[in-house]
RNA sequence: UCCCCAGUAGCUCAGUUGGCAGAGCAGAUGGCUGUUAACCAUCGGGUCCGCGGUUCGAGUCCGUGCUGGGGAGCCA
């Protein structure tokens, strides 16, 4: 007798099999009883009929509670009345554990309650759909870089200092009187990597101690960050566009069922093809002015402004050459227009905000040193970073893609907290 | 850090002008021979977030604290 998983059930029609899983819920009508079994690969209905199923098994059925773990033995039958088209006619149930009162009912719950039970909430179909799409996003992105000859180079989490001077860092003790900080970005290390390997990327968690309470913020989020030697802004804009196309393609190819469960329009994603809209900061400012928003040149866009801009386009939009003062110290200024940086942000459609940020890096040692000084950063901590400009400096560029925001957009989520298995927010560190 | 909203049964919520604490779901029991978050009946279930105040009387009004949610700034 075969032990099978629910996703392969179609291959076992009329065969006797066993399936292990959890009980999502029960229902019955007269002498016929149903239980819905979930095993991580899917859900299916198991059927017991009084008079056909033996008394002992029927007795076990009545004792099962929601989320009890069990192994079911029976015959797979094709039946139009069963959700999914197949059911198992039960001949035996082996109980692993009878679950205590399960807090999450197949009904509505408040966000706070569900977040407190995130470890159990992951069992719901919607959360599984979102996190499977997350997996597909990461897979597609990594395959994209691997296929193009990038080397995966893991960046450290403990860092001696800030990568982005303006944002707040999480600080921790590091043996005695020394301090370490949790990484905000792997970028500086990727720049070192690019000088060794040519094309590199990292994928890992990053931490920002910003006291932000919005639908787009987590204190711990994951980024994939490519960096390329002998590359300029144009190169990375093209790369960012190709990456997004590859991600969308990967997701709609492998996770169509999940997108449908989340109520997403596949046709909308099929339209995400090159070329994307590429506009300058100045042109973005004009869009805001046309929408009746007064906005001074020289400031970075807020969430509301990004939404107005992205709503103008049915595809992700790339915005380049922001005012230099809004960007980090390592960005190279445009030699033809020193007041703007050779940087680019990609805004997701539907107001999901910035999903990619990057640009060309400062490659002149003297200018970079001055920028570090102006940003009020310690010269010592960045000595190694300046070495990259002392020993064979080359033009280079890269960017970072925020995984959670990309997933939130693809899944149509209200808040990024559902796009990561265990979200970390300003006011939430549990479970 | 600031602004707005909420906190009543295990969960989601209602509770009128200040006058006996309510519903649906979940749970228990019973019924129903194909259910799709099944359905029907019955039953059990309360620190009305905490503290203080006003009042003959507070879930309701006032003050304060805590918790949760949404937003701003900042950012991916």
Tab-separated table of C-alpha atoms in Angstrom, chain A:
chain	number	residue	atom	x	y	z
A	1	UNK	CA	0.000	0.000	0.000
A	2	UNK	CA	1.410	3.371	-1.056
A	3	UNK	CA	1.967	6.292	1.295
A	4	UNK	CA	1.185	9.355	-0.777
A	5	UNK	CA	0.820	13.126	-0.625
A	6	UNK	CA	-2.301	14.997	-1.650
A	7	UNK	CA	-0.733	16.692	-4.679
A	8	UNK	CA	-0.230	13.300	-6.368
A	9	UNK	CA	-3.655	11.868	-5.569
A	10	UNK	CA	-4.784	11.773	-9.228
A	11	UNK	CA	-2.257	8.995	-9.961
A	12	UNK	CA	-3.801	6.652	-7.408
A	13	UNK	CA	-7.430	6.396	-8.518
A	14	UNK	CA	-9.131	3.274	-7.078
A	15	UNK	CA	-5.957	2.325	-5.181
A	16	UNK	CA	-5.620	1.778	-1.472
A	17	UNK	CA	-3.293	4.397	0.046
A	18	UNK	CA	-2.372	6.171	3.282
A	19	UNK	CA	-2.064	9.937	3.733
A	20	UNK	CA	-0.753	11.749	6.805
A	21	UNK	CA	-1.849	15.253	7.668
A	22	UNK	CA	-3.917	17.561	9.842
A	23	UNK	CA	-7.664	17.932	10.086
A	24	UNK	CA	-8.745	21.379	8.885
A	25	UNK	CA	-12.431	20.784	9.623
A	26	UNK	CA	-15.257	18.247	9.678
A	27	UNK	CA	-18.824	18.225	8.412
A	28	UNK	CA	-21.495	15.597	8.217
A	29	UNK	CA	-24.958	14.990	6.916
A	30	UNK	CA	-26.943	12.099	8.302
A	31	UNK	CA	-24.932	8.926	7.972
A	32	UNK	CA	-22.229	10.426	5.756
A	33	UNK	CA	-19.273	12.190	7.335
A	34	UNK	CA	-16.483	14.251	5.817
A	35	UNK	CA	-13.166	15.425	7.095
A	36	UNK	CA	-10.887	17.799	5.250
A	37	UNK	CA	-7.272	16.750	5.399
A	38	UNK	CA	-4.310	19.090	4.876
A	39	UNK	CA	-0.807	17.695	4.376
A	40	UNK	CA	1.231	20.694	3.192
A	41	UNK	CA	0.920	19.759	-0.460
A	42	UNK	CA	-2.806	20.436	-0.602
A	43	UNK	CA	-6.144	19.647	0.975
A	44	UNK	CA	-8.598	16.899	0.188
A	45	UNK	CA	-11.838	15.471	1.448
A	46	UNK	CA	-11.999	12.147	3.223
A	47	UNK	CA	-15.350	10.388	3.405
A	48	UNK	CA	-16.846	7.998	5.950
A	49	UNK	CA	-20.220	6.343	5.517
A	50	UNK	CA	-22.141	4.817	8.378
A	51	UNK	CA	-22.900	1.199	7.549
A	52	UNK	CA	-19.881	0.935	5.234
A	53	UNK	CA	-17.083	2.295	7.451
A	54	UNK	CA	-16.382	0.185	10.525
A	55	UNK	CA	-17.700	1.316	13.939
A	56	UNK	CA	-14.251	1.831	15.471
A	57	UNK	CA	-13.197	4.263	12.714
A	58	UNK	CA	-16.483	6.176	13.026
A	59	UNK	CA	-15.876	6.495	16.751
A	60	UNK	CA	-12.379	7.899	16.115
A	61	UNK	CA	-13.916	10.377	13.642
A	62	UNK	CA	-16.268	11.806	16.276
A	63	UNK	CA	-13.331	12.427	18.617
A	64	UNK	CA	-11.222	14.348	16.076
A	65	UNK	CA	-10.821	18.067	16.661
A	66	UNK	CA	-9.612	20.806	14.334
A	67	UNK	CA	-5.843	20.486	13.594
A	68	UNK	CA	-5.557	16.995	15.082
A	69	UNK	CA	-2.750	15.083	13.367
A	70	UNK	CA	-3.673	11.768	11.790
A	71	UNK	CA	-2.920	9.126	9.194
A	72	UNK	CA	-5.826	8.108	7.008
A	73	UNK	CA	-6.035	4.842	5.081
A	74	UNK	CA	-8.532	4.285	2.292
A	75	UNK	CA	-9.345	4.137	-1.394
A	76	UNK	CA	-8.885	7.128	-3.719
A	77	UNK	CA	-12.041	7.779	-5.715
A	78	UNK	CA	-12.812	10.251	-8.442
A	79	UNK	CA	-15.973	12.153	-7.515
A	80	UNK	CA	-17.329	15.369	-8.989
A	81	UNK	CA	-18.858	16.269	-5.630
A	82	UNK	CA	-15.473	16.334	-3.907
A	83	UNK	CA	-13.538	19.626	-3.926
A	84	UNK	CA	-10.513	19.007	-6.134
A	85	UNK	CA	-12.270	16.116	-7.885
A	86	UNK	CA	-10.854	13.314	-5.705
A	87	UNK	CA	-11.668	11.996	-2.255
A	88	UNK	CA	-10.487	9.153	-0.105
A	89	UNK	CA	-13.042	6.641	1.122
A	90	UNK	CA	-11.740	5.981	4.612
A	91	UNK	CA	-11.185	2.468	5.924
A	92	UNK	CA	-8.996	3.402	8.897
A	93	UNK	CA	-7.795	6.397	10.907
A	94	UNK	CA	-4.684	6.389	13.047
A	95	UNK	CA	-4.563	9.382	15.382
A	96	UNK	CA	-1.159	10.890	16.139
A	97	UNK	CA	-2.578	13.541	18.439
A	98	UNK	CA	-5.972	14.981	19.316
A	99	UNK	CA	-5.445	18.754	19.161
A	100	UNK	CA	-6.544	21.036	21.987
A	101	UNK	CA	-9.059	23.784	21.194
A	102	UNK	CA	-7.552	25.432	18.126
A	103	UNK	CA	-7.662	29.215	18.361
A	104	UNK	CA	-8.014	29.997	14.652
A	105	UNK	CA	-11.512	29.136	13.436
A	106	UNK	CA	-12.313	28.949	9.719
A	107	UNK	CA	-13.914	32.364	10.198
A	108	UNK	CA	-12.779	35.963	10.345
A	109	UNK	CA	-10.245	37.223	12.875
A	110	UNK	CA	-8.629	40.544	13.663
A	111	UNK	CA	-5.099	41.356	12.534
A	112	UNK	CA	-3.689	41.591	16.072
A	113	UNK	CA	-5.067	38.174	16.994
A	114	UNK	CA	-3.729	36.553	13.824
A	115	UNK	CA	-0.299	38.142	14.303
A	116	UNK	CA	-0.166	36.768	17.852
A	117	UNK	CA	-0.867	33.351	16.314
A	118	UNK	CA	1.388	33.740	13.277
A	119	UNK	CA	2.923	30.301	13.964
A	120	UNK	CA	-0.531	28.760	13.449
A	121	UNK	CA	-1.796	31.287	10.893
A	122	UNK	CA	0.822	29.878	8.472
A	123	UNK	CA	-1.433	26.818	8.145
A	124	UNK	CA	-4.166	28.794	6.375
A	125	UNK	CA	-4.485	28.536	2.580
A	126	UNK	CA	-4.050	32.251	2.019
A	127	UNK	CA	-0.804	32.455	3.992
A	128	UNK	CA	0.525	29.371	2.233
A	129	UNK	CA	-0.271	30.917	-1.147
A	130	UNK	CA	1.594	34.122	-0.235
A	131	UNK	CA	4.662	32.324	1.091
A	132	UNK	CA	4.813	29.961	-1.881
A	133	UNK	CA	4.801	33.026	-4.118
A	134	UNK	CA	7.616	34.449	-1.982
A	135	UNK	CA	9.580	31.264	-2.619
A	136	UNK	CA	8.920	31.615	-6.358
A	137	UNK	CA	10.116	35.254	-6.284
A	138	UNK	CA	13.373	34.315	-4.575
A	139	UNK	CA	13.887	31.337	-6.871
A	140	UNK	CA	13.283	33.389	-10.016
A	141	UNK	CA	15.593	36.164	-8.865
A	142	UNK	CA	18.410	33.817	-7.925
A	143	UNK	CA	18.059	31.815	-11.145
A	144	UNK	CA	18.154	35.089	-13.100
A	145	UNK	CA	21.505	36.060	-11.587
A	146	UNK	CA	22.945	32.550	-11.638
A	147	UNK	CA	22.129	32.195	-15.346
A	148	UNK	CA	23.909	35.458	-16.105
A	149	UNK	CA	27.178	34.481	-14.486
A	150	UNK	CA	26.787	36.268	-11.153
A	151	UNK	CA	28.510	34.719	-8.143
A	152	UNK	CA	26.520	34.436	-4.903
A	153	UNK	CA	28.575	36.146	-2.211
A	154	UNK	CA	27.052	36.177	1.257
A	155	UNK	CA	27.378	39.482	3.093
A	156	UNK	CA	27.962	39.692	6.852
A	157	UNK	CA	25.122	40.491	9.257
A	158	UNK	CA	27.361	41.978	11.978
A	159	UNK	CA	28.939	45.130	10.652
A	160	UNK	CA	31.291	47.645	12.251
A	161	UNK	CA	29.374	50.709	11.074
A	162	UNK	CA	26.617	52.226	9.048
A	163	UNK	CA	26.130	51.572	5.344
A	164	UNK	CA	23.492	54.246	5.019
A	165	UNK	CA	24.303	57.038	7.415
A	166	UNK	CA	20.823	58.473	7.761
A	167	UNK	CA	18.900	55.419	8.862
A	168	UNK	CA	18.935	54.034	12.370
A	169	UNK	CA	20.914	50.918	13.138
A	170	UNK	CA	20.278	48.101	15.537
A	171	UNK	CA	23.196	48.014	17.912
A	172	UNK	CA	24.539	45.087	19.878
A	173	UNK	CA	27.440	44.413	22.213
A	174	UNK	CA	30.381	42.675	20.614
A	175	UNK	CA	32.716	41.165	23.219
A	176	UNK	CA	33.339	43.701	25.926
A	177	UNK	CA	33.341	47.347	25.015
A	178	UNK	CA	33.060	46.955	21.277
A	179	UNK	CA	29.798	47.576	19.405
A	180	UNK	CA	28.465	45.764	16.376
A	181	UNK	CA	25.555	46.794	14.188
A	182	UNK	CA	23.096	44.634	12.301
A	183	UNK	CA	23.512	45.072	8.577
A	184	UNK	CA	21.293	47.536	6.744
A	185	UNK	CA	22.553	46.383	3.373
A	186	UNK	CA	25.133	44.047	1.908
A	187	UNK	CA	26.006	46.555	-0.748
A	188	UNK	CA	29.406	47.799	0.427
A	189	UNK	CA	30.610	44.203	0.671
A	190	UNK	CA	29.177	43.468	-2.762
A	191	UNK	CA	31.280	46.312	-4.130
A	192	UNK	CA	34.360	44.528	-2.766
A	193	UNK	CA	33.011	41.329	-4.310
A	194	UNK	CA	32.483	42.932	-7.708
A	195	UNK	CA	36.145	43.984	-7.747
A	196	UNK	CA	37.065	40.306	-7.236
A	197	UNK	CA	34.416	38.406	-9.203
A	198	UNK	CA	33.098	40.983	-11.666
A	199	UNK	CA	29.434	40.209	-11.101
A	200	UNK	CA	28.111	39.252	-7.660
A	201	UNK	CA	24.902	39.231	-5.677
A	202	UNK	CA	23.857	38.563	-2.125
A	203	UNK	CA	20.548	37.471	-0.661
A	204	UNK	CA	19.940	37.926	3.018
A	205	UNK	CA	18.191	39.739	5.831
A	206	UNK	CA	18.745	43.399	6.582
A	207	UNK	CA	17.747	45.415	9.613
A	208	UNK	CA	16.513	48.950	10.037
A	209	UNK	CA	15.690	50.402	13.428
A	210	UNK	CA	13.349	52.957	11.911
A	211	UNK	CA	10.336	53.768	14.007
A	212	UNK	CA	8.110	53.388	10.988
A	213	UNK	CA	4.570	52.194	11.386
A	214	UNK	CA	3.295	51.841	7.856
A	215	UNK	CA	2.072	49.076	5.563
A	216	UNK	CA	5.418	49.108	3.733
A	217	UNK	CA	7.838	48.725	6.641
A	218	UNK	CA	9.427	45.903	8.585
A	219	UNK	CA	12.412	46.171	10.928
A	220	UNK	CA	13.848	42.972	9.419
A	221	UNK	CA	13.477	42.416	5.698
A	222	UNK	CA	15.246	40.520	2.943
A	223	UNK	CA	17.093	41.946	-0.004
A	224	UNK	CA	18.732	40.600	-3.097
A	225	UNK	CA	21.572	42.893	-4.116
A	226	UNK	CA	23.579	42.582	-7.352
A	227	UNK	CA	26.735	44.584	-7.993
A	228	UNK	CA	28.670	44.763	-11.275
A	229	UNK	CA	32.140	46.051	-12.111
A	230	UNK	CA	32.608	48.113	-15.291
A	231	UNK	CA	28.934	49.098	-15.219
A	232	UNK	CA	27.054	52.381	-15.206
A	233	UNK	CA	23.547	53.562	-14.329
A	234	UNK	CA	22.135	52.520	-17.713
A	235	UNK	CA	23.427	48.968	-17.217
A	236	UNK	CA	21.741	48.490	-13.875
A	237	UNK	CA	18.469	50.070	-15.039
A	238	UNK	CA	18.314	47.482	-17.824
A	239	UNK	CA	19.272	44.771	-15.352
A	240	UNK	CA	16.561	45.816	-12.886
A	241	UNK	CA	13.975	45.753	-15.664
A	242	UNK	CA	15.048	42.303	-16.863
A	243	UNK	CA	15.043	41.001	-13.280
A	244	UNK	CA	11.479	42.151	-12.621
A	245	UNK	CA	10.301	40.597	-15.896
A	246	UNK	CA	11.977	37.324	-14.913
A	247	UNK	CA	10.400	37.395	-11.451
A	248	UNK	CA	6.886	38.089	-12.732
A	249	UNK	CA	7.313	35.413	-15.395
A	250	UNK	CA	8.556	32.894	-12.832
A	251	UNK	CA	5.657	33.572	-10.501
A	252	UNK	CA	2.869	33.400	-13.088
A	253	UNK	CA	4.388	30.262	-14.562
A	254	UNK	CA	4.680	28.306	-11.318
A	255	UNK	CA	2.139	29.908	-8.940
A	256	UNK	CA	-0.916	30.677	-11.059
A	257	UNK	CA	-3.176	28.771	-8.670
A	258	UNK	CA	-1.899	30.802	-5.704
A	259	UNK	CA	-2.327	34.111	-7.556
A	260	UNK	CA	-5.921	33.154	-8.351
A	261	UNK	CA	-6.579	32.213	-4.725
A	262	UNK	CA	-5.391	35.698	-3.767
A	263	UNK	CA	-7.701	37.242	-6.356
A	264	UNK	CA	-4.892	38.606	-8.547
A	265	UNK	CA	-5.400	39.303	-12.248
A	266	UNK	CA	-2.919	37.176	-14.217
A	267	UNK	CA	-3.562	39.225	-17.378
A	268	UNK	CA	-2.236	42.319	-15.605
A	269	UNK	CA	1.032	40.489	-14.867
A	270	UNK	CA	1.312	39.147	-18.417
A	271	UNK	CA	1.570	42.767	-19.567
A	272	UNK	CA	4.714	43.296	-17.489
A	273	UNK	CA	7.113	43.178	-20.437
A	274	UNK	CA	9.969	45.443	-21.453
A	275	UNK	CA	10.335	48.297	-21.948
A	276	UNK	CA	9.332	49.710	-18.561
A	277	UNK	CA	8.679	53.401	-18.196
A	278	UNK	CA	11.893	55.246	-17.405
A	279	UNK	CA	11.531	58.822	-16.205
A	280	UNK	CA	13.782	61.321	-14.468
A	281	UNK	CA	13.155	62.763	-11.026
A	282	UNK	CA	12.303	66.033	-12.782
A	283	UNK	CA	9.665	64.297	-14.920
A	284	UNK	CA	8.234	62.606	-11.830
A	285	UNK	CA	7.984	66.034	-10.222
A	286	UNK	CA	5.961	67.215	-13.234
A	287	UNK	CA	3.512	64.312	-12.716
A	288	UNK	CA	3.015	65.463	-9.119
A	289	UNK	CA	2.500	69.070	-10.241
A	290	UNK	CA	-0.061	67.967	-12.849
A	291	UNK	CA	-1.866	66.083	-10.064
A	292	UNK	CA	-2.065	69.333	-8.109
A	293	UNK	CA	0.621	68.439	-5.572
A	294	UNK	CA	3.064	71.162	-4.717
A	295	UNK	CA	6.455	69.576	-4.243
A	296	UNK	CA	9.796	71.377	-3.986
A	297	UNK	CA	12.765	70.180	-6.050
A	298	UNK	CA	15.344	68.588	-3.773
A	299	UNK	CA	13.254	66.366	-1.535
A	300	UNK	CA	12.632	62.657	-1.639
A	301	UNK	CA	9.120	61.419	-2.386
A	302	UNK	CA	6.899	60.252	0.446
A	303	UNK	CA	4.634	57.220	0.290
A	304	UNK	CA	1.694	59.283	-0.960
A	305	UNK	CA	3.730	60.848	-3.751
A	306	UNK	CA	5.066	57.481	-4.888
A	307	UNK	CA	1.481	56.228	-5.120
A	308	UNK	CA	0.436	59.173	-7.311
A	309	UNK	CA	3.408	58.571	-9.626
A	310	UNK	CA	3.029	54.783	-9.855
A	311	UNK	CA	-0.715	55.097	-10.525
A	312	UNK	CA	0.217	56.796	-13.810
A	313	UNK	CA	1.658	53.546	-15.099
A	314	UNK	CA	0.409	49.986	-15.557
A	315	UNK	CA	3.932	48.597	-15.176
A	316	UNK	CA	6.767	49.245	-12.750
A	317	UNK	CA	8.332	52.660	-13.358
A	318	UNK	CA	12.014	53.558	-13.048
A	319	UNK	CA	12.890	57.016	-11.730
A	320	UNK	CA	16.494	58.136	-12.159
A	321	UNK	CA	18.700	61.085	-11.144
A	322	UNK	CA	17.301	62.151	-7.779
A	323	UNK	CA	18.787	65.222	-6.108
A	324	UNK	CA	22.150	64.133	-4.708
A	325	UNK	CA	21.299	65.330	-1.184
A	326	UNK	CA	18.465	62.763	-0.893
A	327	UNK	CA	20.787	59.845	-1.576
A	328	UNK	CA	23.481	57.988	0.341
A	329	UNK	CA	27.139	59.047	0.339
A	330	UNK	CA	28.319	56.250	-1.965
A	331	UNK	CA	26.207	57.381	-4.947
A	332	UNK	CA	28.122	58.972	-7.828
A	333	UNK	CA	26.967	62.382	-8.942
A	334	UNK	CA	26.118	62.944	-12.604
A	335	UNK	CA	29.231	64.598	-14.126
A	336	UNK	CA	26.963	66.619	-16.449
A	337	UNK	CA	24.665	67.693	-13.582
A	338	UNK	CA	26.480	67.458	-10.232
A	339	UNK	CA	23.318	68.300	-8.282
A	340	UNK	CA	21.780	64.928	-9.171
A	341	UNK	CA	22.955	61.405	-8.365
A	342	UNK	CA	23.334	58.571	-10.874
A	343	UNK	CA	20.724	56.582	-9.029
A	344	UNK	CA	17.491	54.790	-9.832
A	345	UNK	CA	14.432	53.687	-7.892
A	346	UNK	CA	11.818	51.292	-9.243
A	347	UNK	CA	8.276	51.869	-8.042
A	348	UNK	CA	5.839	48.974	-8.119
A	349	UNK	CA	2.363	49.583	-9.586
A	350	UNK	CA	-0.727	50.049	-7.411
A	351	UNK	CA	1.034	52.160	-4.790
A	352	UNK	CA	3.280	49.421	-3.395
A	353	UNK	CA	6.157	51.866	-3.334
A	354	UNK	CA	9.856	51.526	-3.954
A	355	UNK	CA	10.846	47.919	-4.608
A	356	UNK	CA	14.293	48.571	-6.070
A	357	UNK	CA	16.858	51.215	-5.205
A	358	UNK	CA	20.326	51.478	-6.648
A	359	UNK	CA	22.683	53.256	-8.976
A	360	UNK	CA	26.256	53.927	-9.957
A	361	UNK	CA	28.770	54.134	-7.117
A	362	UNK	CA	31.338	56.855	-6.485
A	363	UNK	CA	34.631	55.502	-7.833
A	364	UNK	CA	36.934	58.472	-7.175
A	365	UNK	CA	38.824	58.030	-3.887
A	366	UNK	CA	39.140	61.764	-3.132
A	367	UNK	CA	35.457	62.518	-3.764
A	368	UNK	CA	34.351	59.468	-1.798
A	369	UNK	CA	36.544	60.413	1.155
A	370	UNK	CA	35.014	63.873	1.155
A	371	UNK	CA	31.495	62.415	0.988
A	372	UNK	CA	32.202	60.159	3.959
A	373	UNK	CA	33.412	63.186	5.895
A	374	UNK	CA	30.354	65.255	4.953
A	375	UNK	CA	28.021	62.409	5.959
A	376	UNK	CA	29.629	62.547	9.414
A	377	UNK	CA	30.785	58.930	9.188
A	378	UNK	CA	33.936	57.574	10.745
A	379	UNK	CA	36.793	57.514	8.232
A	380	UNK	CA	38.406	54.563	10.027
A	381	UNK	CA	35.447	52.240	9.533
A	382	UNK	CA	35.430	52.982	5.827
A	383	UNK	CA	39.131	52.600	5.227
A	384	UNK	CA	38.645	49.185	3.668
A	385	UNK	CA	35.887	50.629	1.457
A	386	UNK	CA	38.264	53.355	0.236
A	387	UNK	CA	40.806	50.637	-0.603
A	388	UNK	CA	38.423	49.545	-3.366
A	389	UNK	CA	39.086	52.951	-4.956
A	390	UNK	CA	42.808	52.899	-4.264
A	391	UNK	CA	43.552	49.590	-5.926
A	392	UNK	CA	42.176	49.532	-9.433
A	393	UNK	CA	39.024	51.598	-9.105
A	394	UNK	CA	36.498	51.056	-11.886
A	395	UNK	CA	33.011	52.381	-12.621
A	396	UNK	CA	30.558	50.032	-10.971
A	397	UNK	CA	26.883	49.910	-10.162
A	398	UNK	CA	24.248	47.801	-8.488
A	399	UNK	CA	20.929	47.819	-6.705
A	400	UNK	CA	18.850	46.177	-3.986
A	401	UNK	CA	15.458	44.539	-4.426
A	402	UNK	CA	13.220	44.415	-1.349
A	403	UNK	CA	11.676	40.952	-1.400
A	404	UNK	CA	8.715	41.704	0.892
A	405	UNK	CA	7.502	44.709	-1.070
A	406	UNK	CA	7.785	42.801	-4.335
A	407	UNK	CA	5.803	39.914	-2.817
A	408	UNK	CA	3.231	42.319	-1.342
A	409	UNK	CA	2.680	43.809	-4.781
A	410	UNK	CA	2.489	40.432	-6.580
A	411	UNK	CA	0.038	39.120	-3.959
A	412	UNK	CA	-1.968	42.319	-3.657
A	413	UNK	CA	-1.465	42.523	0.115
A	414	UNK	CA	-2.736	45.262	2.395
A	415	UNK	CA	0.486	45.163	4.408
A	416	UNK	CA	3.994	43.692	3.959
A	417	UNK	CA	3.678	41.804	7.258
A	418	UNK	CA	1.979	38.897	5.442
A	419	UNK	CA	4.791	38.597	2.885
A	420	UNK	CA	7.343	37.149	5.353
A	421	UNK	CA	6.861	34.059	7.540
A	422	UNK	CA	7.578	35.790	10.855
A	423	UNK	CA	7.399	39.564	10.466
A	424	UNK	CA	9.391	41.847	12.720
A	425	UNK	CA	7.766	45.207	13.295
A	426	UNK	CA	8.464	48.100	15.601
A	427	UNK	CA	5.910	46.822	18.111
A	428	UNK	CA	6.059	43.124	17.357
A	429	UNK	CA	8.755	40.598	18.203
A	430	UNK	CA	6.447	37.624	18.934
A	431	UNK	CA	6.128	34.842	17.964
